[in-house]
Short mmCIF file of C-alpha atoms and ligand atoms in Angstrom, two decimals:
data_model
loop_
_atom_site.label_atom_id
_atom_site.label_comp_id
_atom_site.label_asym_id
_atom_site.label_seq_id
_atom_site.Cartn_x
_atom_site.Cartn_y
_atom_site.Cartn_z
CA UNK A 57 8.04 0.36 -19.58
CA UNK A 58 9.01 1.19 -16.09
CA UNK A 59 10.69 -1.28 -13.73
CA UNK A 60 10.25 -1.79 -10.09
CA UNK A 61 13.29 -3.02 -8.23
CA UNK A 62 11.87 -4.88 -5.21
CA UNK A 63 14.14 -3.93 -2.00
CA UNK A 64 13.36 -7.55 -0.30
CA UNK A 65 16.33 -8.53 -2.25
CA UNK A 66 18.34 -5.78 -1.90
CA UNK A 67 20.91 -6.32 0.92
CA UNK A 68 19.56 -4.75 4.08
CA UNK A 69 22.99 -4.13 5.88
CA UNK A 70 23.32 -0.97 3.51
CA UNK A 71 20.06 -0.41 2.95
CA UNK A 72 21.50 3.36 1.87
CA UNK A 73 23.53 2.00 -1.25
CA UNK A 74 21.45 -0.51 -2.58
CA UNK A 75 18.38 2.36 -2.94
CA UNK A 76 21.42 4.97 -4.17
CA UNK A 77 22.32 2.18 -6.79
CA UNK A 78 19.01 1.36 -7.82
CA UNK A 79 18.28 5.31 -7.90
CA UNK A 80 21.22 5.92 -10.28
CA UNK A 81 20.78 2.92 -12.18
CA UNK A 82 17.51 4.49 -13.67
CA UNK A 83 14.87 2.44 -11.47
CA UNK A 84 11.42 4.79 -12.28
CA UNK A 85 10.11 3.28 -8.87
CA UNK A 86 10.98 1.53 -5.72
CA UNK A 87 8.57 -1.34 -4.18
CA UNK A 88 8.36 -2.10 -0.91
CA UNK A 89 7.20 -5.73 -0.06
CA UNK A 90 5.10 -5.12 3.31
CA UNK A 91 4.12 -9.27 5.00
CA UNK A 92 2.39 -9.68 8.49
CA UNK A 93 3.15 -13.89 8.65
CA UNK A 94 -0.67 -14.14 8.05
CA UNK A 95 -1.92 -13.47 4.56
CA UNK A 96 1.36 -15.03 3.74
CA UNK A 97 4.12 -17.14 5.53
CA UNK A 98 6.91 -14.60 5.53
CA UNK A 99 7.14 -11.59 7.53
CA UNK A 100 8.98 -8.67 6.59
CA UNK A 101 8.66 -5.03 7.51
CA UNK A 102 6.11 -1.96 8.46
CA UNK A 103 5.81 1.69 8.08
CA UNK A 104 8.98 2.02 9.71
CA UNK A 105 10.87 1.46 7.22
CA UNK A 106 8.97 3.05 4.66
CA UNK A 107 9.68 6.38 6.71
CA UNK A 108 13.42 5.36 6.42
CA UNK A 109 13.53 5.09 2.49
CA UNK A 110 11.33 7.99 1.99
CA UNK A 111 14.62 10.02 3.12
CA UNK A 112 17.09 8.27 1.10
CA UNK A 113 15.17 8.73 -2.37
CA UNK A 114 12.72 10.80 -4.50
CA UNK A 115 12.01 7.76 -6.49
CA UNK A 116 7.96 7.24 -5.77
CA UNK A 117 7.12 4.27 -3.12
CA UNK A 118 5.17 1.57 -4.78
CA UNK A 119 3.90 -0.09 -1.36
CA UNK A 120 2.65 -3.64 -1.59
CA UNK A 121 0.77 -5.00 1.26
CA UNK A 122 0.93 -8.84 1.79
CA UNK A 123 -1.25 -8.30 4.92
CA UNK A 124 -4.60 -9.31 6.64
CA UNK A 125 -5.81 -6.29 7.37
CA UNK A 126 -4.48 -3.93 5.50
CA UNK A 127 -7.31 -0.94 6.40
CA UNK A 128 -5.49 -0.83 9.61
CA UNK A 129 -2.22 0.44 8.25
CA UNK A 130 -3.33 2.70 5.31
CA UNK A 131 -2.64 6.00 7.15
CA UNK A 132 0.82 5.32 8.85
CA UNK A 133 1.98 3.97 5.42
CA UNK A 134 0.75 6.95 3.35
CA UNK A 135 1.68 9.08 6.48
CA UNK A 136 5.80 7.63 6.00
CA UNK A 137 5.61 8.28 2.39
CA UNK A 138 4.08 5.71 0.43
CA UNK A 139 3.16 7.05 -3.16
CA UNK A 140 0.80 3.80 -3.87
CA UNK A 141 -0.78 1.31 -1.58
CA UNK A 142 -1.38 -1.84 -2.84
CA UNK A 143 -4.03 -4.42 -1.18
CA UNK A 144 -5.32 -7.96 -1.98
CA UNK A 145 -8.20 -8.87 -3.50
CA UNK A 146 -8.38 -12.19 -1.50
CA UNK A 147 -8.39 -10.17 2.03
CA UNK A 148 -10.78 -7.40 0.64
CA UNK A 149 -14.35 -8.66 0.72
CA UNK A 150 -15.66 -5.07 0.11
CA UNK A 151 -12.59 -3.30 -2.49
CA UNK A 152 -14.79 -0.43 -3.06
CA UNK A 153 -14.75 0.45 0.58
CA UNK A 154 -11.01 -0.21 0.74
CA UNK A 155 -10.23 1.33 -2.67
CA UNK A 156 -12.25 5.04 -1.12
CA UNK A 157 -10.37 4.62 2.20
CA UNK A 158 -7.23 4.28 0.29
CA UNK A 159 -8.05 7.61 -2.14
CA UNK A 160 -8.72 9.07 1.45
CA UNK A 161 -5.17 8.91 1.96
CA UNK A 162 -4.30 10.84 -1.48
CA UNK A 163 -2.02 8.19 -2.87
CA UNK A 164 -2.30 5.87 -5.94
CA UNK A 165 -4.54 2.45 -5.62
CA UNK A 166 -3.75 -0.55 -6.24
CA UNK A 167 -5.29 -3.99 -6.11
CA UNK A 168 -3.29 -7.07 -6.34
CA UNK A 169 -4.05 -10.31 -7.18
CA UNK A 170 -2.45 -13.77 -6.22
CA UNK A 171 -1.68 -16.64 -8.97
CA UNK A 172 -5.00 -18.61 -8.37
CA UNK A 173 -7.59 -15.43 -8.05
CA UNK A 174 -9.84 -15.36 -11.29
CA UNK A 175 -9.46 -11.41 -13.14
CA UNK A 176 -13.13 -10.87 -12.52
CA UNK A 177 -13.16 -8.93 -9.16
CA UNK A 178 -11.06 -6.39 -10.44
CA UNK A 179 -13.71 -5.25 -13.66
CA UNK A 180 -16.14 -3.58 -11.84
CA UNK A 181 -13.36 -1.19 -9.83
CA UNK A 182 -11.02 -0.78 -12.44
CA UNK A 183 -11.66 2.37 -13.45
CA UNK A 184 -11.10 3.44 -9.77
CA UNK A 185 -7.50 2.03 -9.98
CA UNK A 186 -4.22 3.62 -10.58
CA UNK A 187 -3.31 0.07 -10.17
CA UNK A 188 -3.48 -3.55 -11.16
CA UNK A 189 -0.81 -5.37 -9.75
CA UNK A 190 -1.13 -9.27 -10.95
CA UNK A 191 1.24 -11.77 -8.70
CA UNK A 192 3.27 -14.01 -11.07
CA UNK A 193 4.45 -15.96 -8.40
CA UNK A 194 2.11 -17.07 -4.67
CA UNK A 195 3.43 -14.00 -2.50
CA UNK A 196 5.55 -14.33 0.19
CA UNK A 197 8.95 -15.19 -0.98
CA UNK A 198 11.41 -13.84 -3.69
CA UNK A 199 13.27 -15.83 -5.86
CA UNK A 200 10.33 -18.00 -6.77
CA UNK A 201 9.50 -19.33 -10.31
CA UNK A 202 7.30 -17.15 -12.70
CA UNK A 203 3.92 -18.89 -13.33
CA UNK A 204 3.21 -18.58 -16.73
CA UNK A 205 -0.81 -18.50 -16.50
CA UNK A 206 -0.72 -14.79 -15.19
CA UNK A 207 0.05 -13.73 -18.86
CA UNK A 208 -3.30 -14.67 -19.90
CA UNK A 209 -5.11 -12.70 -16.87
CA UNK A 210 -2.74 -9.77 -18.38
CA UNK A 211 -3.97 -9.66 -21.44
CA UNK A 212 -7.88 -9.52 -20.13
CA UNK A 213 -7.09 -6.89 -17.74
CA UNK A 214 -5.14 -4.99 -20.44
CA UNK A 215 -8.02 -5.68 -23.00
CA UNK A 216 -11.12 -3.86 -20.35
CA UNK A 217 -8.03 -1.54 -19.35
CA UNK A 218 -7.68 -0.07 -23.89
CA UNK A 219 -11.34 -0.73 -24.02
CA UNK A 220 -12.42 1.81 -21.56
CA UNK A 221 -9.64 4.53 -22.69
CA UNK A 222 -8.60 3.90 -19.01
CA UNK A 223 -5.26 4.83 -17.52
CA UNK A 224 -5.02 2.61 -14.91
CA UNK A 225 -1.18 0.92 -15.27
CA UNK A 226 -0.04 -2.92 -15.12
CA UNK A 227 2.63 -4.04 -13.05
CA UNK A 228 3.57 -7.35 -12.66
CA UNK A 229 5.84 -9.24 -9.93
CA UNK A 230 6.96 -12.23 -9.04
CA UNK A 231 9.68 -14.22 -11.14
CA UNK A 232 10.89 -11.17 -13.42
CA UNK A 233 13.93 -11.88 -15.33
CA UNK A 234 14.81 -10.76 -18.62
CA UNK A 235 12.53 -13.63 -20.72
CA UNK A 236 9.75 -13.37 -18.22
CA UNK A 237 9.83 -9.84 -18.63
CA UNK A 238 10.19 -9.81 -22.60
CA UNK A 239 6.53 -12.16 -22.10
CA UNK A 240 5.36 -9.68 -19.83
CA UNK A 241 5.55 -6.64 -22.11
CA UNK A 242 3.53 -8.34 -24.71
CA UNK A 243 0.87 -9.27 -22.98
CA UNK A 244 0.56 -5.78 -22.08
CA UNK A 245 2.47 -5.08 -18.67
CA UNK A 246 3.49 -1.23 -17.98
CA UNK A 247 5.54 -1.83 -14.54
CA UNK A 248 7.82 -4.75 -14.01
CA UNK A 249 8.60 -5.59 -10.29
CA UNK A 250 12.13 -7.42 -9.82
CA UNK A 251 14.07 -8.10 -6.42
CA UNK A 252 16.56 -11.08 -7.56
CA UNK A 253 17.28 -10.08 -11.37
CA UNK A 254 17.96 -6.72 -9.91
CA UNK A 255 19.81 -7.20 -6.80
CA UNK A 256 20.56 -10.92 -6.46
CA UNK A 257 24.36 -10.51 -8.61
CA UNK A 258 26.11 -8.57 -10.59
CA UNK A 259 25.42 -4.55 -11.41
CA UNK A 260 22.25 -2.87 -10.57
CA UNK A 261 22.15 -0.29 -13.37
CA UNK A 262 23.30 -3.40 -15.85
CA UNK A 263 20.53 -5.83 -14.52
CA UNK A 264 17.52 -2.58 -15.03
CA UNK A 265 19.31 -2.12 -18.20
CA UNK A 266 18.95 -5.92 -19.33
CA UNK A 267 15.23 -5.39 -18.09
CA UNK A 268 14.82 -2.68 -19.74
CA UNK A 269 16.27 -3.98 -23.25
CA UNK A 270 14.77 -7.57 -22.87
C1 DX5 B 66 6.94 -11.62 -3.49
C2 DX5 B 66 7.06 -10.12 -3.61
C3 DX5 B 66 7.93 -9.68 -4.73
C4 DX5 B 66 9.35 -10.19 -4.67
C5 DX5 B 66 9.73 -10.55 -6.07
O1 DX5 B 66 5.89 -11.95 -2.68
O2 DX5 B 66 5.80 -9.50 -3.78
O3 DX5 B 66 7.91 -8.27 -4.90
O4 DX5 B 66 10.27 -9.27 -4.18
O5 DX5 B 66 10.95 -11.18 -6.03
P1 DX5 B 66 11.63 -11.84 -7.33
O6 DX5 B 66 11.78 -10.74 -8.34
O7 DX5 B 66 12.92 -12.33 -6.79
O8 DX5 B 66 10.71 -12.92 -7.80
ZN1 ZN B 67 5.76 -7.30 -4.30
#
């Protein structure tokens, strides 16, 4: 199981530490929640500070784009250092296309989907994914309550995933705590995203541990 600490919770005034702690605290990953105030209410940052992190870690950059038009940004984000780039189903009419101008950029793929967005699209690109990242919570925020019907979408994905002797990983996000996490891992999940239960209180390595463990 790898985890995922999401930096939107991570305290932003020492940007520096908080990937240092999460770093040392045995995170296999960092992710990087990108939002444009279109595809979802929030905005947060760009490539910017993508470029920023790249220097402060060698942890790979698991970059999730909550954005409208995400074929825009693909080569400034792989260009600052992403590792994966992540797009959404719901503002990809054509993935193939996106999925070969992501490739283009020699990074991982990934496709994510939001709470309400039926696991069909994804089958007939999976095996062109590095990636299937399934929302657990409506993007946009952290802190949010997990939403218990992704399990089920897990377990399908995870199903055509063994079926096809695919690699192609799980990660999940949204709503990660230890419980959520323990119901994660059965339904199949390889990569568990948390901001809050990772850098909302108490010790960084202790909360990846308790992931980890639950
Ligand atoms: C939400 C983001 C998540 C967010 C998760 O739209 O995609 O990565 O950071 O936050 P928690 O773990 O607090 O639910
Ligand atoms: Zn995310």
């Amino acid at each position: 199981m790898k985890i995922a600490p999401s930096l939107l919770a991570a305290d932003f005034t020492c940007l520096r530490t908080e990937v240092e702690k999460a770093e040392a605290g045995g995170a296999d990953l960092l992710h990087l929640d990108v939002m444009d105030g279109h595809f979802v209410p929030n905005i947060t940052f760009g490539p910017i500070v993508v470029k920023a992190v790249r220097k402060l870690t060698q942890l790979k950059l698991d970059v999730h784009l909550m954005i409208k038009q995400p074929a825009r940004y693909l080569e400034d984000f792989a260009a600052d250092g992403a590792d994966s780039i992540t797009v959404h189903a719901e503002v990809c009419p054509d993935l193939p296309g996106i999925i070969g101008q992501i490739r283009t950029q020699q990074v991982c793929v990934g496709v994510s989907l939001n709470p309400d967005t039926p696991v069909d699209v994804l089958k007939p690109v999976l095996e062109q994914l590095d990636l299937v990242l399934v929302m657990s919570v409506n993007p946009g925020f952290g802190g949010q309550t997990f939403i218990p019907s992704c399990l089920e979408k897990i377990r399908q994905v995870r199903q055509w995933i063994d079926q096809a002797g695919l690699k192609t990983e799980i990660e999940i996000d949204g709503g990660i705590w230890p419980q959520t996490a323990s119901e994660a891992k059965q339904a199949g999940v390889d990569i568990l995203v948390a901001g809050s239960a990772i850098f909302g209180s108490g010790d960084v390595a202790e909360n990846i541990r308790a992931l980890r463990n639950s």
